[in-house]
Each structure stands twice: as C-alpha cells, then as structure tokens.
Amino acid sequence: MAMDATEIEKLIKAGIADAQVTIEDLRGDGDHYAAMVVSAAFEGKSRVQQHQMVYQALQGRMGGELHALALQTAVPGADG
Amino acid sequence: MSDNPAFDSIQSELDANDVVLFMKGTPVFPQCGFSSMVVQVLSHVGVKFKGIDVLADDAVRSGIKEFSNWPTIPQLYVKGEFIGGCDIIREMYEAGELQETFAAKGVETEAA
C-alpha cells in the first residue's frame, strides 16, 4: 500500500485549517516521506501533541498505509 | 483505563525501569532504522535503558500504540512518561532538550 504526496497534503490541510505543508518523497516509493507542517494551531502544544494532531488529520493511515513520515512541526514565525 | 490485556505488562515495564524504549529488534540488533536511530541517540547521551522488542509480542506491538495514542514504533518513555518517537527524540537531542529532560527527571547520563 502507499500514498501520494498530494493526498497526504490534502488530508493534513483538511484536518488542520491553516496548515502550510511541505512534503518530500524520500525514496520515490510512496511509503517514505518527510513533511514539514506549520500551523498556529500548534501554539502552546508539546511536540508530541503537535505530531498527534497531524496523525489525527491523517485519519489512522500513519503506521499502516503510510509506513514512514519523518515529521517536523512548527508555529508560524518560529525560527529553525 | 482501557481493558487492553497488554496494558498491564506495558505499565509494569514502565514502573520497573526509568527509561524504556519500545522498539523493533533489540538495542544490540535493531530491526528498523528509526529504532536504531533512537538507540544511537540514547547511547550518545549515555543513559541506561530497557529495550523492549515489540516484534516478539504482537499484543504489545499494537497495545503500545493505543497506550500512548501514538501510531508508530519506536516509542521512548522516561519515568513512565511518553517522550516521543524517532523524529521528536532526534529533534530534542539536537536542541539539547533530551539531556535536559533526563536531568529534570533525575535520570543519570554520562555524555559520550
């Protein structure tokens, strides 16, 4: 099973309204992606909570259909 | 608490060990790149930890994901608290926050 980048982006944006999403296909196999998600909704949340929000937006595909998603999250304007 | 049968064995491991890494494979023979990455970070930080091979027990493999509401392996726990998976541990390590977390929770480390 695999997913394509646009589907991942669409799901994240549907789940986190103002999310800016950048996705990189690490191996070209539809199974190993890196994603950077920036959203004001992450404000005040721990890294674990931020990542859980993204996994929730992916509606259970993480760890199943989508084997590996190297995830980075940030609040708008946060440096690094 | 959910009546997932694996929760008792998970909780007893967390109660018995300060630092627990639920992983694929063992610290000496990791079976997945993400698990191996966290093992290396923990070795760099010089912290003793208990590695639990979820590949050896399907109930724990699925139970741990429900236990922490986290869909992937590896998962690192310090003093019973879920700290994160591979991405978060690497990010915290690079920012020096992982070492701070261990210090704040009174877990001994010997920087390599």
XYZ file of C-alpha atoms in Angstrom, chain B:
112
model
C -8.212 2.608 31.715
C -8.950 0.522 28.600
C -9.111 -3.234 29.174
C -6.342 -3.907 26.647
C -4.570 -7.006 28.029
C -1.153 -5.628 27.042
C -1.515 -2.517 29.207
C -0.616 -4.371 32.421
C 2.668 -5.688 31.054
C 3.459 -2.312 29.479
C 2.770 -0.490 32.734
C 4.860 -2.922 34.770
C 7.846 -2.349 32.463
C 7.399 1.414 32.838
C 7.144 1.080 36.632
C 10.253 -1.110 36.811
C 12.547 0.900 34.535
C 13.368 4.628 34.442
C 13.956 4.659 30.677
C 12.106 2.272 28.373
C 12.342 2.081 24.601
C 9.659 0.101 22.802
C 11.422 -0.751 19.559
C 11.684 -3.177 16.663
C 14.516 -5.566 17.464
C 16.920 -5.204 20.373
C 19.438 -2.475 21.266
C 22.219 -4.747 20.001
C 20.294 -5.805 16.845
C 17.761 -3.108 15.928
C 15.471 -4.272 13.098
C 14.399 -0.848 11.858
C 16.236 2.363 11.003
C 14.056 4.515 13.209
C 14.572 2.249 16.238
C 18.287 2.113 15.527
C 18.456 5.918 15.418
C 16.943 6.253 18.899
C 19.257 3.547 20.280
C 22.226 5.528 18.944
C 20.949 8.780 20.484
C 20.488 7.094 23.876
C 23.995 5.627 23.644
C 25.407 9.050 22.775
C 23.657 10.596 25.757
C 24.981 7.682 27.833
C 21.738 6.690 29.526
C 20.865 3.176 30.675
C 17.587 1.998 29.171
C 15.450 -1.111 28.776
C 14.800 -2.056 25.141
C 11.567 -3.976 24.525
C 11.265 -5.762 21.179
C 7.678 -5.323 20.019
C 8.317 -7.772 17.178
C 8.457 -10.507 19.815
C 4.932 -9.768 21.106
C 2.087 -8.679 18.806
C -0.126 -7.714 21.749
C 2.498 -5.227 22.972
C 3.163 -4.067 19.389
C -0.454 -2.976 18.932
C -1.152 -2.266 22.603
C 1.647 0.314 22.953
C 0.130 2.368 20.126
C -3.195 2.510 21.930
C -1.478 3.069 25.285
C 0.186 6.291 24.096
C -2.165 7.237 21.270
C 0.907 7.159 19.015
C 0.752 5.166 15.766
C 4.363 4.151 15.266
C 7.355 2.425 16.808
C 9.844 3.290 18.375
C 8.431 4.935 21.474
C 10.573 6.315 24.306
C 9.348 6.602 27.899
C 11.170 8.316 30.755
C 9.884 7.711 34.284
C 6.650 6.425 32.798
C 6.047 9.461 30.592
C 5.848 9.120 26.803
C 8.523 11.439 25.361
C 8.188 10.751 21.659
C 9.090 8.731 18.608
C 12.181 8.920 16.417
C 11.607 12.416 14.962
C 10.932 14.027 18.304
C 13.828 12.282 20.070
C 16.240 13.365 17.333
C 14.885 16.946 17.391
C 15.138 17.106 21.197
C 18.656 15.639 21.142
C 19.849 18.176 18.565
C 18.334 21.006 20.631
C 19.873 19.664 23.867
C 16.372 19.193 25.280
C 16.686 15.423 25.644
C 19.606 15.769 28.028
C 17.619 18.430 29.950
C 14.630 16.092 30.181
C 16.771 13.314 31.677
C 18.350 15.747 34.149
C 14.980 17.221 35.125
C 13.617 13.722 35.765
C 16.678 12.688 37.765
C 17.938 10.136 35.264
C 21.730 9.711 35.185
C 23.553 10.206 31.906
C 27.255 10.064 31.009
C 27.798 12.181 27.912
C 29.940 10.111 25.458
